[in-house]
Coordinates of C-alpha atoms in Angstrom, one line a residue:
M1 CA 120.8 153.9 77.5
L2 CA 117.5 155.8 77.4
H3 CA 116.3 157.2 80.7
L4 CA 112.7 156.0 80.3
S5 CA 112.2 156.0 84.0
S6 CA 108.5 156.2 83.7
Y7 CA 108.5 152.8 82.0
K8 CA 110.7 150.9 84.5
A9 CA 107.7 150.1 86.7
L10 CA 105.8 148.9 83.6
L11 CA 108.5 146.5 82.4
L12 CA 109.1 145.1 85.9
G13 CA 105.4 144.7 86.5
A14 CA 104.4 143.1 83.2
G15 CA 102.7 139.8 84.0
L16 CA 102.7 140.6 87.7
S17 CA 100.2 142.2 90.0
F18 CA 99.1 145.7 89.0
S19 CA 100.0 146.8 92.5
A20 CA 103.5 147.2 91.2
L21 CA 102.3 150.3 89.3
A22 CA 100.9 152.1 92.3
P23 CA 104.3 153.4 93.5
A24 CA 105.0 154.7 90.1
L25 CA 101.8 156.7 90.1
A26 CA 102.5 158.0 93.6
Q27 CA 105.7 159.6 92.2
T28 CA 103.9 161.8 89.6
K29 CA 104.8 165.0 91.4
T30 CA 108.5 164.4 90.8
P31 CA 109.7 166.6 87.8
K32 CA 112.8 164.5 87.0
Y33 CA 112.4 162.7 83.6
S34 CA 108.8 163.9 83.3
N35 CA 107.4 163.3 79.8
E36 CA 110.7 161.6 78.9
F37 CA 109.0 159.8 76.0
L38 CA 109.3 163.1 74.1
N39 CA 113.1 162.8 74.3
V40 CA 113.3 159.4 72.5
G41 CA 113.5 161.0 69.1
V42 CA 111.9 160.6 65.7
G43 CA 113.1 160.0 62.1
G44 CA 115.6 157.5 60.8
R45 CA 118.0 160.3 59.7
A46 CA 118.1 162.0 63.1
L47 CA 118.4 158.8 65.1
G48 CA 121.2 157.5 62.8
M49 CA 123.1 160.7 63.5
G50 CA 122.8 160.3 67.3
K51 CA 119.8 162.7 67.6
V52 CA 121.9 165.7 66.3
Q53 CA 119.3 167.8 64.5
V54 CA 118.6 171.1 66.1
S55 CA 120.4 173.0 63.4
L56 CA 119.7 170.5 60.5
A57 CA 116.0 169.7 60.6
N58 CA 114.5 170.8 57.3
D59 CA 111.6 168.4 56.7
A60 CA 108.4 167.4 58.5
T61 CA 110.4 166.1 61.5
A62 CA 111.5 169.7 62.2
G63 CA 108.2 170.1 64.0
Y64 CA 109.7 167.8 66.7
W65 CA 113.4 168.7 66.6
N66 CA 113.2 172.5 65.9
P67 CA 110.0 174.0 64.4
A68 CA 112.0 176.8 62.9
G69 CA 113.3 174.3 60.3
L70 CA 109.9 173.9 58.7
V71 CA 110.6 177.0 56.6
N72 CA 113.6 175.2 55.0
Q73 CA 111.8 172.2 53.8
K74 CA 112.5 171.7 50.1
T75 CA 108.9 171.0 48.9
K76 CA 105.5 172.5 49.6
F77 CA 104.3 169.4 51.4
D78 CA 106.3 166.9 53.3
G79 CA 105.3 163.9 55.4
V80 CA 107.2 161.3 57.5
L81 CA 106.2 158.1 59.1
M82 CA 108.3 156.1 61.6
H83 CA 108.0 152.9 63.7
S84 CA 110.6 151.6 66.1
E85 CA 110.7 149.1 69.0
L86 CA 112.7 149.4 72.2
F87 CA 113.7 146.9 74.9
S88 CA 113.5 144.0 72.5
G89 CA 110.2 145.0 71.1
I90 CA 108.4 145.5 74.5
V91 CA 108.0 149.3 73.9
K92 CA 106.5 150.5 70.6
N93 CA 107.3 154.0 69.3
D94 CA 105.3 155.4 66.5
Y95 CA 105.5 158.8 64.8
A96 CA 103.7 160.7 62.0
G97 CA 104.6 164.2 60.9
F98 CA 103.4 166.6 58.2
G99 CA 104.8 170.0 57.1
M100 CA 103.3 172.5 54.7
K101 CA 104.8 175.7 53.4
L102 CA 102.3 178.6 53.4
D103 CA 104.7 180.8 51.3
D104 CA 108.4 181.4 51.0
K105 CA 108.6 182.8 54.5
S106 CA 106.2 180.7 56.7
A107 CA 105.2 177.1 57.3
L108 CA 102.9 174.9 59.4
G109 CA 103.5 171.5 60.9
V110 CA 101.6 168.7 62.7
S111 CA 103.3 165.9 64.6
L112 CA 101.8 162.9 66.4
I113 CA 103.8 160.6 68.7
R114 CA 102.9 157.5 70.6
L115 CA 105.1 155.5 72.9
G116 CA 103.5 152.5 74.6
V117 CA 103.6 149.1 76.2
D118 CA 100.7 146.8 75.2
D119 CA 99.3 143.5 76.7
I120 CA 100.4 144.0 80.3
A121 CA 98.9 141.3 82.4
D122 CA 96.7 142.3 85.4
T123 CA 96.9 139.2 87.7
R124 CA 95.1 140.6 90.7
N125 CA 92.3 138.1 90.4
L126 CA 94.4 135.2 89.3
V127 CA 93.3 133.2 92.4
N128 CA 89.6 132.8 92.4
E129 CA 87.2 132.8 95.4
Y130 CA 87.8 129.1 96.0
G131 CA 91.6 129.5 96.3
Y132 CA 92.5 128.1 92.9
I133 CA 94.5 129.6 90.1
D134 CA 92.2 130.6 87.2
Y135 CA 94.0 131.9 84.2
N136 CA 90.7 133.1 82.7
N137 CA 90.7 135.8 85.3
I138 CA 93.8 137.5 83.8
R139 CA 93.0 140.8 82.1
Y140 CA 95.3 142.8 79.9
F141 CA 95.8 146.5 79.5
S142 CA 98.0 149.0 77.7
V143 CA 100.1 151.9 78.9
A144 CA 100.7 154.7 76.4
D145 CA 101.9 158.2 76.1
Y146 CA 100.7 160.5 73.3
A147 CA 101.7 163.9 72.1
L148 CA 100.2 166.2 69.5
L149 CA 102.5 169.1 68.3
L150 CA 101.1 172.0 66.3
S151 CA 103.9 174.0 64.8
Y152 CA 104.4 177.3 63.1
A153 CA 107.6 178.7 61.6
R154 CA 108.5 182.0 60.0
Q155 CA 111.5 183.6 58.4
I156 CA 112.6 187.0 59.8
S157 CA 112.9 189.4 56.8
S158 CA 115.0 191.9 58.7
I159 CA 117.8 189.4 59.4
K160 CA 118.9 187.3 56.5
G161 CA 119.1 183.6 57.3
L162 CA 117.1 183.7 60.5
Q163 CA 113.9 181.8 61.1
V164 CA 111.9 181.2 64.3
G165 CA 109.2 178.6 65.2
A166 CA 107.1 177.4 68.0
N167 CA 105.0 174.4 69.1
A168 CA 101.7 174.2 70.9
K169 CA 101.9 170.8 72.6
V170 CA 99.1 168.6 73.9
I171 CA 100.0 165.5 75.9
Y172 CA 97.8 162.5 76.9
R173 CA 99.1 159.7 79.1
N174 CA 97.1 156.6 79.9
I175 CA 97.6 153.6 82.2
G176 CA 94.8 151.3 81.1
S177 CA 91.5 152.1 82.9
F178 CA 93.4 153.0 86.1
A179 CA 94.7 156.5 85.5
D180 CA 95.2 159.1 82.8
A181 CA 96.7 162.5 82.5
I182 CA 96.4 165.5 80.2
G183 CA 99.0 168.2 79.8
F184 CA 99.8 171.3 77.8
G185 CA 103.1 173.0 76.9
I186 CA 105.0 175.3 74.5
D187 CA 108.3 174.8 72.7
A188 CA 110.2 177.5 70.7
G189 CA 113.1 177.2 68.3
V190 CA 115.5 179.3 66.2
Q191 CA 117.7 178.5 63.2
Y192 CA 120.3 180.8 61.7
R193 CA 122.4 180.2 58.5
R194 CA 125.4 182.3 57.6
N195 CA 128.6 181.7 55.5
G196 CA 128.0 178.0 55.2
W197 CA 127.3 177.5 58.9
Q198 CA 124.0 176.4 60.4
L199 CA 123.1 177.2 64.0
G200 CA 120.1 176.2 66.0
L201 CA 118.5 176.5 69.4
M202 CA 115.5 174.6 70.7
A203 CA 113.8 175.4 74.0
R204 CA 111.3 172.7 75.1
D205 CA 108.6 173.3 77.7
I206 CA 109.7 176.9 78.1
T207 CA 106.6 177.8 80.1
T208 CA 106.9 174.5 82.2
T209 CA 104.5 171.8 81.1
Y210 CA 101.9 170.5 83.6
N211 CA 100.3 167.1 83.4
A212 CA 97.2 166.7 85.5
W213 CA 96.7 163.0 86.6
T214 CA 93.3 161.6 87.4
I215 CA 93.2 158.3 89.3
H216 CA 90.2 156.1 88.9
R217 CA 90.0 154.7 92.4
D218 CA 87.3 152.2 91.7
Q219 CA 89.6 150.3 89.2
F220 CA 92.1 149.6 92.0
E221 CA 89.7 147.4 94.0
G222 CA 90.9 143.7 94.2
P223 CA 92.3 141.2 96.6
A224 CA 95.9 141.6 95.4
N225 CA 96.1 145.2 96.4
A226 CA 93.8 145.4 99.4
L227 CA 96.7 146.6 101.6
D228 CA 98.3 148.9 99.0
Q229 CA 97.8 152.6 99.2
I230 CA 95.8 154.0 96.3
P231 CA 97.5 157.0 94.7
E232 CA 95.7 160.4 94.7
N233 CA 95.1 162.8 91.9
S234 CA 98.3 164.9 91.4
T235 CA 100.1 167.2 89.0
E236 CA 103.4 166.3 87.2
I237 CA 105.6 169.1 85.9
T238 CA 108.1 169.1 83.1
L239 CA 110.9 171.7 83.5
P240 CA 112.6 173.4 80.5
L241 CA 115.2 171.7 78.4
F242 CA 117.5 173.5 75.9
V243 CA 119.4 172.2 72.9
F244 CA 122.1 174.3 71.2
G245 CA 123.6 173.0 68.0
G246 CA 125.8 173.9 65.0
S247 CA 126.6 172.2 61.7
R248 CA 128.5 172.7 58.4
L249 CA 128.2 171.1 55.0
I250 CA 131.5 170.3 53.2
R251 CA 131.6 169.5 49.5
L252 CA 134.1 166.8 48.6
P253 CA 135.5 165.7 45.3
G254 CA 133.4 163.4 43.1
E255 CA 130.0 164.7 44.1
F256 CA 130.4 163.6 47.7
T257 CA 129.4 165.7 50.7
A258 CA 130.1 165.6 54.4
L259 CA 127.8 167.1 56.9
A260 CA 129.2 167.4 60.5
A261 CA 127.1 168.5 63.4
L262 CA 127.3 168.9 67.2
D263 CA 124.5 169.4 69.7
M264 CA 124.6 170.3 73.4
E265 CA 121.5 169.3 75.5
L266 CA 121.0 171.2 78.7
S267 CA 118.4 169.8 81.2
T268 CA 117.2 171.6 84.3
D269 CA 115.1 168.9 86.1
G270 CA 117.7 167.7 88.6
Q271 CA 121.1 166.0 88.5
R272 CA 121.4 163.4 85.8
N273 CA 124.2 161.0 84.8
T274 CA 125.6 163.1 82.0
L275 CA 129.1 164.2 80.9
V276 CA 128.6 167.5 82.9
S277 CA 126.3 166.9 85.8
S278 CA 125.0 169.2 88.6
K279 CA 121.8 169.9 90.5
A280 CA 121.2 173.1 88.5
V281 CA 122.0 172.0 85.0
N282 CA 123.2 169.0 83.1
I283 CA 125.1 169.0 79.7
D284 CA 124.8 166.1 77.3
P285 CA 126.9 166.6 74.1
R286 CA 126.1 164.7 70.9
A287 CA 128.0 164.5 67.6
G288 CA 126.8 163.3 64.2
L289 CA 128.2 162.9 60.7
E290 CA 126.4 162.3 57.3
L291 CA 128.3 161.3 54.2
G292 CA 126.3 161.8 51.0
Y293 CA 126.7 160.9 47.3
K294 CA 124.8 162.9 44.6
N295 CA 122.1 163.7 47.1
L296 CA 121.0 160.1 46.6
V297 CA 122.6 157.8 49.1
Y298 CA 123.7 158.7 52.7
L299 CA 125.7 157.0 55.3
R300 CA 125.4 158.3 58.8
G301 CA 126.8 157.9 62.3
G302 CA 126.5 159.5 65.6
V303 CA 127.6 159.3 69.3
G304 CA 126.1 160.6 72.5
N305 CA 124.5 159.8 75.8
A306 CA 127.8 159.7 77.7
Q307 CA 127.3 158.1 81.1
Q308 CA 129.5 156.9 83.9
V309 CA 128.9 153.3 84.7
Q310 CA 129.9 151.5 87.9
S311 CA 130.9 147.8 87.8
F312 CA 130.4 145.2 90.6
T313 CA 134.0 145.8 91.7
G314 CA 133.2 149.5 92.3
S315 CA 135.3 150.8 89.4
E316 CA 133.7 153.5 87.2
T317 CA 134.1 153.9 83.5
W318 CA 132.6 156.2 80.9
K319 CA 130.5 154.7 78.0
V320 CA 128.7 156.3 75.1
Q321 CA 125.9 155.3 72.9
P322 CA 126.8 155.0 69.2
S323 CA 124.4 154.8 66.2
L324 CA 124.6 154.1 62.5
G325 CA 122.2 155.0 59.7
L326 CA 121.6 154.6 56.0
G327 CA 119.4 156.7 53.8
V328 CA 118.2 156.7 50.2
A329 CA 116.4 159.6 48.5
L330 CA 114.8 159.3 45.1
S331 CA 112.1 161.4 43.3
G332 CA 110.8 162.9 46.6
L333 CA 110.8 159.6 48.4
R334 CA 113.1 159.1 51.4
L335 CA 113.8 155.8 53.1
D336 CA 116.0 156.1 56.3
M337 CA 117.1 153.3 58.6
A338 CA 119.0 153.6 61.9
L339 CA 120.6 151.2 64.3
T340 CA 121.1 152.5 67.9
R341 CA 122.4 151.2 71.2
L342 CA 125.3 149.4 69.6
A343 CA 127.7 149.6 72.5
V344 CA 129.0 146.4 74.1
E345 CA 128.2 146.0 77.8
K346 CA 131.5 145.3 79.6
L347 CA 129.8 143.5 82.5
G348 CA 129.6 139.9 81.1
Q349 CA 130.7 141.0 77.6
R350 CA 127.2 140.9 76.3
S351 CA 125.9 143.1 73.5
Q352 CA 123.0 145.4 74.3
P353 CA 119.8 144.9 72.3
T354 CA 120.0 146.9 69.1
S355 CA 117.0 149.0 68.2
I356 CA 116.1 149.2 64.5
I357 CA 114.4 152.3 63.4
V358 CA 112.8 152.8 59.9
S359 CA 111.2 155.9 58.7
L360 CA 109.6 156.8 55.3
G361 CA 109.3 160.4 54.1
Y362 CA 107.9 161.9 51.0
G363 CA 108.0 165.5 49.7
L364 CA 105.5 166.8 47.2
K365 CA 105.9 170.1 45.3

C-alpha cells in the first residue's frame, strides 16, 4: 500500500469542510513522507516489475528512475507518456518523459509528473445567511503536486561500462487557492555494466530538498472554520533516499530471455513500516522478473513493499504488494501495461482495488 500520507487528509476531506485540510497544512515541517508523490513511480514496464529499475532503466523513464541510464537508450530520441489512477480513480497520476542522446557518450532528458485530486468540495458556505442549505454555494478545487526533472547523463571514458547522471528538480505543490509551495532539489545516479551484470545506484534529494509553503490567509475566511487555527507559512524538507540495485539478462532457448532484478530502497526520513525498520534508516527490498520473446513481447512480474499488518485481534502478519505487467514492442513503438496492488486483504477477505497503469513509448533514430 502506497504511503501517500500527504493525500490522506484530502481523501477524508473530499465533500466535507475545507477545515479538515488545515491540520495537514500545519504539519508541513515534518520531513517524513515529504514529496512522497515522487515515489509512486512511472512507466508501465517499471511498475509491472514492482518498481525495480535502478539498474535497468534505458529509455526516457531513466530520467526518473536513474538519469545515468539515459546514455543507454537505444535510439537518439525517446519519449514516454503514462496515465494511471489510484484509490479507485480518485487520484490521477500523469507522466511525460523525453530523452535525447547528444552523442555516443552523453544524453539529456526532461520529465514532467503530476499527481492530483480534482473536484474536492468546499462546503464551508453550504448553509446560507438565513440558516438554509444552499447547494449553489458549494465550490470545488483541486490539489496537485508537480515535478519537473531536467536530466543529464554521461559515460565515463576511463572506466568501461560506467555512466553517471544527475537531475535538477523543480517542485510545485498546490492546494486550490488556499496554499502553494515551490521546492528545488538534486538527484544523482550511477550505472555500471560488466560481465553480463548491471548495477545501479540512485540518490534522491542528496542535498535535501526544501519546499517553501505560502498560505493565502484571506482564502480561509468563512463560517465553517471561524474557530480553526489558520496555518502559517512554513518550510517542508525532504531527506535523502537511496536505491541500490542489480540485474542480469539470461538468454534462454528458442529466442526467449529472462531478466531478473533486485532493488534495495534505503530511506532516512524516520522509522517506516518496512522489512528492515529503524529510526536511522529503513530498507525496503523489491524484486522483479521480465520474460521476453524475440524482443517483441514481454511478460513481467514483481513484488515489494513488505509491511507488517496488525489485525483486530492484535496478531501481526507480513504482506507484500505484487504486480503484473505485459509489454509489446514493434518498430520503435512500445505499449506497456501494469496491474498493481493485487494482494488480497485478509481482514474481511476483500480484494484491494487494482490499479491499471498504461504507458506508451516511442523511440526515433
